[in-house]
DNA sequence: CTAGGGTTAG
């Protein structure tokens, strides 16, 4: 019966639609068309007439058309309440919220659709506060929300963190039975609880929804994925397949991120296959997630293959690629891709910039980094905390803590991470007092410190010889029951060890439940500094029990024996290393000149195209230094050889070659050197004197910290 | 005439 009625209505409106398109011509104004139609139709069909005309107004975005129609309705005595919601809807679609609101306010009796349209409009334009206000007004007007109202208003609650009110409305959805019966309401609820971080609640809602669909389940997977409950995300995806719900591009986009987080390449590849099979391989967001997944699993080649297949990568895609490459130690390539992105006129955002900056700072590429700083300013991210932290990190790792501080002071919002980065910059560069002052400021601001904070302050004390302060802080951290990791202990062992308090350092290790290799090696290197052969041998036995033939340990012992003249033992160590087929990491230095990075290896005098000039300049610098009192320190040579050969080997250290090259190229400003190992005592005293000779600052970042050589002295105070 | 889910970061 009812179906017949509906069918009749549909047939009628089809007929009318035909009529309307014939009657309405673009030459006539909406006004005259309306009059025309009124003449040809009786009042019963007027509602349908309106629909046709309004649709045309929407197509033409003509708010005046809508106003005309309303005027005609009034004139012909047609009650506005009957068609009010259509007028409101048309106004909203023309982007005229003001007029829609005016209409709404003028109505004495409002249909629920009117309320829903307005709420939906506010949600769509992220005007959550107004959406909630409208919802509240609806309740006070005793209008009962329906499935449309509820499925949109929940987003506003999560946006505004209105948990209490959200719960009350959830209760309403339960009472109305909509939580179970309407999957739109269910998904909105799941999404809301997910945004509140309550995946458990979200799952409970999902379980109650009768007919689960792809959106509902995806909303939960997204929740798990974003909260780091990645195993749950993958499980939910699998059970979705079991229940024969087809995943779509949104689903793939989120579950793949979880596979990446888990480094679960097995499932990752499986899902990749599924994605191709179901035809979602060309959806950009899924492709981006796929790219991210391969990068997180360190499968750089696979990720590049995915990237090549992407026709129009957007900002997010590029950012994912650039940050992933940096994470995999492929900084140079990351920066090339960054340039390509800029060339393709894809705008960078703060994520992109902070990743590109991190690429620069890892390689201490000062010039390149400064150019990116220019881009940061150009796009207005100077005060942004993400881009800002990248800049602070860059300047810190290039030895300019002053510039890092300048950036830090312009940030619009200071948080734990930007503070950590700044403290760490000071720490690396040996500005312990400044680091501690910032740390105190952080405490005063009431910010919750984390493990990076702890490491940064301890490192600051360590690098500035503030042993007492360091111990006090460490004790206070222990007292405050702050989670201390092996890294924190290693820092303390290093600090105490360097200060010659070896027994205390060893005591500290016994406190650690699961001491790792690094911890013992740190102690061992302290033994080396203080030439405590017996203790070193005891520690070595301990290490070799955990890790037989550990490379670092054998090298350290070999060097210790060398510096105490026990050459027989040195040979013993070396043969042991040969047996294990271990080779020492070659010592390398890098220097960036005119945005080009030059690499130097210790003892390698010929591979650089300008070796001749470099050696000439080096000889000159050594002579100049000797005139001012430089004498080779042969304790830095760990091989038994003739005295002159020892001198020669010292002269071929990679940092000396790099500095000679930079001086020869006559670079302006400070000379910046990056080293993979730590700077030796001989080079350290040589560079000090050279900095006076050439009247130029030399900044050397070794594997552990910075040395600023200026006018014959070093910022580390000869303590490193 | 009104409704639900995604990808990048220090």
XYZ file of C-alpha atoms (C1' of nucleotides) in Angstrom:
730
model
C 0.000 0.000 0.000
C 2.632 2.412 1.176
C 4.982 1.328 -1.530
C 2.340 2.217 -4.103
C 1.993 5.625 -2.645
C 5.739 6.161 -2.737
C 5.943 4.836 -6.242
C 3.251 7.242 -7.293
C 5.062 10.113 -5.700
C 8.304 9.217 -7.405
C 6.578 8.936 -10.748
C 4.981 12.255 -10.202
C 8.129 14.045 -9.286
C 9.865 12.476 -12.315
C 7.202 13.906 -14.466
C 7.581 17.204 -12.734
C 11.286 17.238 -13.057
C 10.850 16.744 -16.785
C 8.359 19.555 -16.834
C 10.592 21.872 -14.848
C 13.617 21.380 -17.045
C 11.488 22.143 -20.062
C 9.836 25.156 -18.542
C 12.856 26.657 -16.834
C 15.100 28.358 -19.307
C 18.336 30.104 -18.430
C 17.098 33.348 -19.994
C 14.310 33.716 -17.485
C 14.989 34.882 -13.948
C 14.265 32.498 -11.116
C 11.527 34.876 -10.169
C 9.627 34.741 -13.415
C 10.180 31.024 -13.724
C 8.596 30.618 -10.321
C 5.562 32.628 -11.352
C 5.280 30.557 -14.495
C 5.332 27.359 -12.525
C 2.750 28.610 -10.042
C 0.348 29.255 -12.812
C 0.754 25.770 -14.221
C 0.573 23.887 -10.941
C -1.956 23.560 -8.204
C -0.996 24.158 -4.582
C -0.587 20.465 -3.722
C 2.378 20.071 -5.986
C 4.015 23.329 -4.975
C 6.427 21.588 -2.559
C 7.904 19.649 -5.449
C 8.097 22.790 -7.496
C 10.179 24.326 -4.767
C 12.579 21.420 -4.830
C 13.243 21.942 -8.502
C 13.757 25.664 -8.175
C 15.898 25.370 -5.085
C 18.105 22.821 -6.793
C 18.663 25.336 -9.535
C 19.506 28.047 -7.009
C 22.067 25.703 -5.409
C 23.613 24.960 -8.793
C 23.890 28.662 -9.489
C 24.857 29.469 -5.886
C 22.157 32.126 -6.057
C 21.123 33.297 -2.617
C 18.928 35.996 -4.165
C 17.019 33.229 -5.955
C 16.373 31.593 -2.633
C 15.195 34.884 -1.172
C 12.823 35.365 -4.117
C 11.353 31.952 -3.663
C 10.792 32.654 -0.004
C 9.080 35.926 -0.846
C 6.824 34.192 -3.371
C 5.963 31.568 -0.787
C 4.908 34.250 1.664
C 2.861 36.026 -0.984
C 0.985 32.897 -1.981
C 0.290 32.140 1.679
C 2.400 29.026 1.666
C 3.473 28.171 5.249
C 7.260 28.554 5.585
C 7.388 25.806 8.203
C 6.488 23.241 5.578
C 9.460 24.016 3.398
C 11.691 25.763 5.915
C 14.195 22.973 6.148
C 14.592 22.961 2.383
C 15.277 26.679 2.352
C 17.799 26.314 5.166
C 19.482 23.435 3.377
C 19.681 25.401 0.111
C 21.111 28.445 1.890
C 23.759 26.317 3.589
C 24.696 24.729 0.304
C 25.176 28.238 -1.074
C 27.452 28.927 1.894
C 25.055 31.470 3.378
C 25.049 30.509 7.026
C 23.869 34.007 8.012
C 20.721 33.729 5.964
C 20.138 30.143 7.065
C 20.342 31.276 10.645
C 17.938 34.132 9.930
C 15.444 31.700 8.446
C 15.940 29.355 11.370
C 15.342 32.115 13.918
C 12.186 33.202 12.087
C 10.565 29.790 12.282
C 8.137 29.078 15.069
C 7.965 25.348 14.419
C 11.178 23.733 13.252
C 11.413 20.355 11.633
C 14.208 18.145 12.982
C 15.931 18.204 9.602
C 16.440 21.955 10.025
C 18.287 21.371 13.279
C 20.327 18.569 11.771
C 21.302 20.597 8.721
C 22.645 23.431 10.813
C 24.523 21.131 13.180
C 26.012 19.259 10.219
C 27.084 22.540 8.660
C 28.928 23.609 11.799
C 30.630 20.212 12.088
C 31.675 20.291 8.466
C 33.326 23.665 8.944
C 34.951 22.674 12.239
C 32.827 25.159 14.161
C 32.356 22.687 16.979
C 31.390 25.229 19.619
C 28.411 26.443 17.552
C 27.428 22.852 16.768
C 27.272 22.022 20.455
C 25.376 25.252 21.197
C 22.822 24.327 18.557
C 22.529 20.829 20.020
C 21.992 22.242 23.509
C 19.359 24.651 22.195
C 17.637 21.702 20.567
C 17.486 19.860 23.878
C 16.142 22.900 25.771
C 13.494 23.290 23.048
C 12.479 19.719 23.829
C 13.305 18.446 20.351
C 14.521 14.855 20.572
C 17.772 14.214 18.670
C 17.632 11.475 16.054
C 20.239 9.283 14.345
C 21.340 12.152 12.079
C 21.849 14.545 14.973
C 23.801 12.087 17.041
C 26.016 10.786 14.274
C 27.330 14.290 13.677
C 27.365 15.916 17.085
C 29.756 13.419 18.708
C 32.614 14.791 16.653
C 32.099 18.188 18.266
C 32.283 16.645 21.726
C 35.623 15.030 21.055
C 36.899 18.176 19.383
C 36.072 20.251 22.449
C 37.005 17.512 24.957
C 33.516 17.543 26.449
C 33.692 14.063 27.924
C 30.876 14.462 30.455
C 28.378 15.807 27.950
C 29.501 13.195 25.434
C 28.679 10.476 27.913
C 25.206 11.878 28.538
C 24.506 11.923 24.806
C 25.864 8.421 24.472
C 23.324 7.473 27.119
C 20.604 9.065 25.019
C 21.738 7.050 21.993
C 21.472 3.900 24.100
C 17.987 4.766 25.323
C 16.811 5.485 21.769
C 18.298 2.160 20.686
C 20.375 3.943 18.045
C 23.728 2.782 19.395
C 22.858 -0.764 18.388
C 20.667 -0.244 15.358
C 22.333 2.610 13.474
C 25.849 2.030 12.225
C 26.375 5.772 11.583
C 25.748 6.526 15.249
C 27.942 3.581 16.191
C 30.860 4.762 14.054
C 30.558 8.298 15.369
C 30.680 6.931 18.914
C 33.662 4.714 18.161
C 35.462 7.650 16.556
C 34.688 9.849 19.542
C 35.999 7.400 22.129
C 39.054 6.857 19.970
C 39.715 10.608 19.961
C 39.380 10.592 23.756
C 42.022 7.869 23.731
C 39.573 5.299 25.110
C 39.991 2.384 22.736
C 38.462 0.024 25.280
C 35.169 1.953 25.299
C 35.299 2.178 21.520
C 35.621 -1.587 21.236
C 32.646 -2.078 23.605
C 30.484 0.136 21.407
C 31.621 -1.654 18.266
C 30.718 -5.030 19.743
C 27.161 -3.852 20.388
C 26.495 -2.529 16.875
C 24.340 -5.067 15.050
C 25.438 -4.678 11.453
C 29.094 -3.798 11.338
C 30.440 -2.161 8.235
C 33.817 -1.059 6.940
C 33.640 2.479 8.364
C 32.825 1.258 11.853
C 35.682 -1.226 11.988
C 38.115 1.170 10.328
C 37.374 3.799 12.963
C 38.484 1.311 15.622
C 41.588 0.246 13.703
C 42.564 3.901 13.378
C 42.135 4.263 17.128
C 44.395 1.325 17.928
C 46.934 2.469 15.387
C 47.110 6.028 16.646
C 47.361 4.932 20.249
C 50.224 2.578 19.444
C 48.137 -0.528 20.148
C 49.390 -1.898 16.873
C 48.916 -5.584 17.571
C 45.249 -4.885 18.285
C 44.964 -2.921 15.040
C 46.287 -5.823 12.983
C 44.035 -8.265 14.868
C 40.967 -6.113 14.209
C 41.907 -6.005 10.542
C 42.199 -9.783 10.412
C 38.861 -10.363 12.125
C 37.339 -7.947 9.646
C 38.465 -10.208 6.829
C 37.054 -13.207 8.644
C 33.683 -11.478 8.890
C 33.824 -10.781 5.169
C 33.757 -7.021 5.480
C 35.763 -5.587 2.600
C 38.511 -3.172 3.670
C 38.856 0.023 1.672
C 41.535 2.697 1.174
C 40.970 4.173 4.639
C 41.396 0.780 6.253
C 44.607 0.045 4.391
C 45.950 3.495 5.202
C 45.714 2.866 8.926
C 46.491 -0.817 9.304
C 49.683 -0.463 7.288
C 50.964 2.155 9.716
C 50.574 -0.392 12.503
C 52.472 -3.013 10.498
C 55.236 -0.443 10.133
C 55.269 0.332 13.847
C 55.502 -3.390 14.589
C 58.133 -3.827 11.869
C 55.848 -6.680 10.834
C 56.980 -6.975 7.259
C 55.225 -10.330 6.842
C 51.759 -8.919 7.391
C 52.819 -5.702 5.720
C 53.585 -7.438 2.445
C 50.499 -9.610 2.728
C 48.304 -6.544 3.145
C 50.134 -4.824 0.300
C 49.097 -7.752 -1.890
C 45.502 -7.565 -0.707
C 45.443 -3.863 -1.414
C 46.566 -4.409 -4.992
C 44.083 -7.228 -5.480
C 41.129 -5.202 -4.246
C 42.049 -2.260 -6.424
C 43.082 0.297 -3.830
C 46.697 0.463 -4.843
C 46.291 3.860 -6.458
C 44.609 5.588 -3.530
C 47.045 8.196 -2.336
C 46.634 7.830 1.421
C 47.020 4.043 1.283
C 50.070 4.459 -0.911
C 51.537 6.903 1.567
C 50.996 4.462 4.401
C 52.562 1.720 2.338
C 55.565 3.944 1.764
C 55.790 4.705 5.475
C 55.471 1.027 6.336
C 58.416 0.020 4.147
C 60.514 2.883 5.487
C 59.787 1.957 9.110
C 60.823 -1.607 8.267
C 64.060 -0.214 6.780
C 63.199 -1.564 3.327
C 64.286 1.591 1.543
C 64.331 0.056 -1.943
C 60.777 -1.261 -1.626
C 59.624 2.129 -0.391
C 61.221 3.862 -3.370
C 59.437 1.469 -5.689
C 56.133 2.460 -4.099
C 57.030 6.135 -4.335
C 57.847 5.911 -8.043
C 54.370 4.452 -8.618
C 52.691 7.480 -7.068
C 51.573 9.884 -9.754
C 50.904 13.033 -7.767
C 52.548 12.810 -4.363
C 51.120 15.408 -1.991
C 52.679 17.202 0.951
C 52.132 14.270 3.262
C 53.592 11.742 0.818
C 56.740 13.775 0.300
C 57.096 14.339 4.026
C 56.763 10.644 4.714
C 59.487 9.905 2.178
C 61.865 12.582 3.442
C 61.493 11.760 7.115
C 61.770 8.027 6.424
C 64.959 8.469 4.453
C 66.466 10.495 7.293
C 65.445 7.784 9.764
C 67.262 5.252 7.627
C 70.464 7.270 7.524
C 69.934 8.348 3.919
C 70.196 12.051 4.608
C 71.744 13.050 1.299
C 68.950 11.405 -0.645
C 66.365 12.923 1.682
C 67.665 16.396 0.904
C 67.682 15.717 -2.828
C 64.034 14.650 -2.558
C 63.277 17.742 -0.504
C 64.663 19.896 -3.322
C 62.584 17.948 -5.861
C 59.490 18.548 -3.799
C 60.144 22.280 -3.724
C 60.758 22.257 -7.463
C 57.407 20.550 -7.984
C 55.826 23.452 -6.050
C 54.499 21.198 -3.321
C 54.407 23.337 -0.183
C 56.338 22.049 2.829
C 54.781 22.108 6.272
C 56.387 22.020 9.697
C 56.689 18.204 9.550
C 58.541 18.388 6.247
C 60.855 21.124 7.402
C 61.753 19.492 10.684
C 62.632 16.269 8.834
C 64.768 18.044 6.245
C 66.494 19.966 9.022
C 67.235 16.781 10.890
C 68.847 15.447 7.733
C 71.134 18.473 7.706
C 71.983 18.315 11.377
C 72.881 14.621 11.259
C 75.554 15.484 8.701
C 76.348 18.892 10.211
C 75.467 20.513 6.878
C 75.499 24.063 8.093
C 75.035 25.893 4.776
C 72.295 23.628 3.524
C 70.600 23.926 6.896
C 70.753 27.704 6.780
C 69.053 27.678 3.407
C 66.274 25.562 4.831
C 66.055 28.080 7.669
C 65.305 30.597 4.917
C 62.505 28.382 3.672
C 61.182 28.037 7.226
C 60.917 31.833 7.427
C 59.447 32.146 3.964
C 56.573 29.844 4.838
C 56.049 31.445 8.229
C 57.186 28.614 10.497
C 59.709 30.687 12.488
C 57.718 30.459 15.673
C 56.505 26.902 15.135
C 57.747 24.446 17.729
C 58.328 21.562 15.309
C 60.301 23.495 12.705
C 61.871 25.408 15.591
C 63.134 22.256 17.301
C 64.621 21.195 13.981
C 66.457 24.500 13.761
C 67.636 24.310 17.374
C 68.903 20.802 16.700
C 70.629 21.971 13.513
C 72.435 24.883 15.123
C 73.246 22.790 18.177
C 74.773 20.063 16.053
C 76.680 22.631 13.997
C 78.201 24.073 17.136
C 76.216 27.323 17.253
C 74.336 27.203 20.514
C 73.922 30.979 20.377
C 71.902 30.736 17.208
C 70.010 27.780 18.613
C 69.074 29.949 21.582
C 67.940 32.749 19.305
C 65.523 30.375 17.602
C 64.400 28.993 20.950
C 63.590 32.465 22.285
C 61.314 33.257 19.337
C 59.154 30.151 19.675
C 55.522 30.981 20.303
C 55.077 28.011 22.586
C 57.693 26.244 24.672
C 57.156 22.565 25.366
C 59.160 19.646 26.733
C 60.601 18.718 23.394
C 61.829 22.158 22.367
C 63.295 22.589 25.847
C 64.965 19.177 25.651
C 66.432 20.031 22.271
C 67.806 23.317 23.572
C 69.227 21.722 26.726
C 70.783 18.989 24.626
C 72.340 21.600 22.317
C 73.946 23.301 25.286
C 75.050 19.926 26.632
C 76.781 18.874 23.426
C 78.588 22.181 23.187
C 79.751 22.104 26.775
C 77.577 24.931 28.109
C 76.621 23.166 31.306
C 75.545 26.219 33.304
C 73.184 27.416 30.595
C 71.738 23.930 30.271
C 71.105 23.695 34.009
C 69.502 27.115 34.069
C 67.046 26.077 31.354
C 66.375 22.847 33.211
C 65.433 24.822 36.317
C 63.153 26.984 34.196
C 61.482 23.852 32.897
C 60.824 22.647 36.460
C 59.461 26.069 37.415
C 57.124 25.997 34.454
C 55.747 22.765 35.884
C 56.526 20.762 32.746
C 56.805 17.004 33.107
C 60.373 15.961 32.290
C 61.061 12.802 30.318
C 63.992 10.470 29.686
C 65.513 12.783 27.087
C 65.467 15.643 29.587
C 67.262 13.521 32.144
C 69.861 12.428 29.622
C 70.403 15.982 28.397
C 71.045 17.474 31.848
C 73.331 14.642 32.886
C 75.229 14.995 29.635
C 75.471 18.732 30.222
C 77.106 18.096 33.594
C 79.327 15.432 32.100
C 80.547 17.579 29.233
C 81.261 20.558 31.451
C 82.963 18.733 34.271
C 80.138 19.565 36.684
C 80.538 16.283 38.532
C 79.054 17.347 41.866
C 75.997 18.895 40.228
C 75.581 15.790 38.111
C 75.665 13.461 41.107
C 73.202 15.619 43.006
C 70.778 15.650 40.104
C 71.116 11.922 39.622
C 70.314 11.330 43.285
C 67.290 13.585 43.072
C 66.056 11.714 39.992
C 66.421 8.465 41.889
C 64.608 9.883 44.876
C 61.746 11.122 42.676
C 61.441 7.593 41.314
C 62.025 8.746 37.755
C 62.547 5.866 35.359
C 66.286 5.671 34.730
C 67.554 3.800 31.691
C 70.892 2.243 30.864
C 71.773 5.378 28.914
C 71.380 7.508 32.017
C 73.577 5.144 34.001
C 76.139 5.083 31.209
C 76.326 8.857 31.353
C 76.951 8.755 35.100
C 79.529 5.977 34.788
C 81.304 8.084 32.194
C 81.187 11.151 34.420
C 82.501 9.385 37.512
C 84.988 7.402 35.472
C 86.524 10.475 33.893
C 86.772 12.114 37.285
C 88.812 9.078 38.366
C 86.093 7.778 40.700
C 86.223 4.324 39.145
C 85.004 2.367 42.164
C 81.901 4.514 42.489
C 81.284 4.055 38.783
C 81.478 0.283 39.111
C 79.150 0.352 42.115
C 76.628 2.187 40.002
C 76.652 -0.553 37.380
C 75.849 -3.196 39.980
C 72.684 -1.209 40.692
C 71.411 -1.803 37.165
C 69.247 -4.889 36.787
C 70.307 -5.643 33.252
C 73.631 -3.906 32.511
C 74.366 -3.847 28.806
C 77.561 -3.816 26.805
C 77.689 -0.040 26.486
C 77.690 0.367 30.237
C 80.689 -1.898 30.756
C 82.524 -0.458 27.795
C 82.071 3.029 29.242
C 83.702 1.898 32.451
C 86.441 0.239 30.477
C 87.219 3.388 28.570
C 87.479 5.251 31.885
C 90.032 2.630 32.959
C 91.874 3.410 29.756
C 91.921 7.153 30.432
C 93.373 6.569 33.897
C 95.567 3.688 32.709
C 94.197 1.233 35.284
C 95.377 -1.901 33.564
C 94.363 -4.426 36.227
C 90.848 -3.129 36.610
C 90.516 -2.951 32.844
C 91.526 -6.579 32.498
C 88.986 -7.614 35.101
C 86.231 -5.652 33.297
C 87.289 -7.088 29.962
C 86.878 -10.641 31.245
C 83.392 -9.703 32.375
C 82.473 -8.224 28.996
C 83.855 -11.119 27.005
C 81.681 -13.447 29.077
C 78.577 -11.608 27.837
C 79.872 -10.861 24.343
C 82.836 -12.971 23.276
C 85.197 -11.144 20.940
C 83.467 -7.780 21.325
C 85.131 -5.454 18.864
C 85.007 -2.244 20.897
C 86.463 -3.965 23.912
C 89.408 -5.433 22.030
C 90.201 -2.075 20.449
C 90.015 -0.302 23.795
C 92.307 -2.877 25.442
C 94.728 -2.747 22.570
C 94.928 1.028 22.880
C 95.327 0.830 26.629
C 98.232 -1.612 26.307
C 99.747 0.633 23.645
C 99.591 3.746 25.769
C 101.282 1.921 28.662
C 103.961 0.491 26.384
C 102.866 -3.157 26.698
C 103.491 -3.932 23.047
C 103.389 -7.718 23.428
C 99.855 -7.453 24.718
C 98.980 -5.148 21.844
C 100.081 -7.809 19.369
C 98.039 -10.373 21.288
C 94.931 -8.206 20.973
C 95.509 -7.520 17.313
C 95.875 -11.176 16.455
C 92.719 -11.906 18.393
C 90.952 -9.280 16.294
C 92.358 -10.775 13.142
C 91.092 -14.171 14.239
C 87.651 -12.695 14.647
C 88.032 -10.995 11.273
C 87.439 -7.650 12.892
C 88.675 -4.436 11.436
C 88.906 -1.090 13.111
C 86.458 1.479 11.877
C 88.530 3.831 9.748
C 88.798 7.305 11.238
C 87.008 9.845 9.054
C 86.387 13.557 8.994
C 84.043 15.636 6.899
C 84.050 19.283 6.031
C 81.347 21.146 4.110
C 82.559 23.839 1.716
C 80.232 25.623 -0.675
C 77.482 23.112 0.114
C 79.700 20.242 -0.912
C 80.865 17.714 1.634
C 84.481 16.506 1.461
C 85.524 13.287 3.149
C 88.946 12.548 4.579
C 90.224 9.256 5.889
C 93.168 8.921 8.252
C 96.330 7.965 6.396
C 94.738 8.467 2.993
C 96.862 11.104 1.318
C 95.968 10.643 -2.301
C 92.295 10.141 -3.008
C 91.323 13.804 -2.747
C 91.814 15.692 -6.052
C 93.644 18.464 -4.221
C 95.885 16.239 -2.086
C 99.033 18.008 -3.191
C 97.862 21.420 -2.047
C 96.388 19.921 1.112
C 99.685 18.312 2.135
C 101.566 21.480 1.382
C 99.207 23.524 3.537
C 99.305 20.892 6.264
C 103.075 20.994 6.403
C 102.970 24.753 6.677
C 100.414 24.608 9.497
C 102.427 22.035 11.408
C 105.502 24.200 11.118
C 103.572 27.279 12.297
C 102.232 25.298 15.236
C 105.669 24.043 16.181
C 106.950 27.605 16.218
C 104.338 28.302 18.866
C 105.277 25.301 20.952
C 103.350 22.329 19.493
C 105.038 18.976 20.153
C 103.649 15.663 18.877
C 102.076 13.545 21.618
C 103.154 10.034 20.715
C 101.026 8.387 23.365
C 98.240 8.750 20.826
C 99.852 6.235 18.513
C 98.643 2.756 19.258
C 101.148 0.929 17.174
C 104.723 0.044 17.994
C 106.903 1.782 15.421
C 109.835 4.092 14.886
C 109.503 7.522 16.459
C 109.489 9.319 13.092
C 106.875 6.913 11.768
C 104.757 7.708 14.808
C 105.017 11.392 14.017
C 104.075 10.745 10.433
C 101.039 8.749 11.407
C 99.907 11.543 13.732
C 100.249 14.051 10.905
C 97.898 12.007 8.798
C 94.906 12.069 11.148
C 91.748 12.813 9.233
C 90.844 16.025 11.081
C 94.263 17.491 10.298
C 93.743 16.778 6.602
C 90.257 18.269 6.685
C 91.426 21.434 8.428
C 94.350 21.863 6.045
C 91.916 21.583 3.160
C 89.525 24.145 4.640
C 92.393 26.573 5.273
C 93.656 26.089 1.742
C 90.201 26.789 0.323
C 90.195 29.889 2.498
C 86.607 29.521 3.742
C 85.041 32.542 5.369
C 83.928 32.380 8.996
C 84.348 29.375 11.237
C 85.715 26.066 10.027
C 83.403 23.160 10.879
C 84.659 19.613 11.031
C 82.612 16.487 11.658
C 84.378 13.331 12.910
C 83.176 9.777 13.298
C 85.506 8.965 16.221
C 86.689 11.055 19.118
C 89.409 13.615 18.696
C 92.799 12.496 20.068
C 94.975 14.451 22.482
C 97.555 15.245 19.834
C 95.071 16.671 17.359
C 93.346 18.540 20.147
C 96.476 20.445 21.147
C 97.454 20.969 17.507
C 94.057 22.422 16.554
C 94.154 24.746 19.549
C 97.365 26.298 18.283
C 96.190 26.342 14.654
C 93.091 28.305 15.670
C 95.448 30.989 16.955
C 97.673 30.838 13.879
C 94.846 31.301 11.365
C 92.873 33.613 13.667
C 89.736 31.641 12.907
C 87.360 29.573 15.019
C 87.515 25.844 14.387
C 84.496 23.844 15.476
C 84.911 20.108 15.651
C 81.996 17.767 16.322
C 83.368 14.391 17.273
C 81.366 11.263 17.977
C 80.467 12.535 21.385
C 80.585 16.291 21.681
C 81.742 19.632 20.351
C 85.048 21.387 20.612
C 85.167 25.098 19.848
C 88.778 26.029 19.251
C 89.400 29.738 19.481
C 92.605 31.695 19.914
C 94.623 28.824 21.309
C 92.072 27.222 23.641
C 89.106 24.909 23.478
C 85.619 25.251 24.911
C 85.857 21.816 26.487
C 88.577 23.085 28.827
C 90.686 20.089 27.790
C 88.217 17.789 29.492
C 86.529 15.368 27.115
C 16.452 18.279 2.414
C 20.199 16.148 7.345
C 24.862 11.523 9.302
C 30.289 8.050 10.398
C 36.516 6.393 9.141
C 42.731 7.813 6.636
C 48.457 9.154 5.452
C 53.665 13.026 7.567
C 57.082 15.144 13.102
C 61.188 17.139 17.094
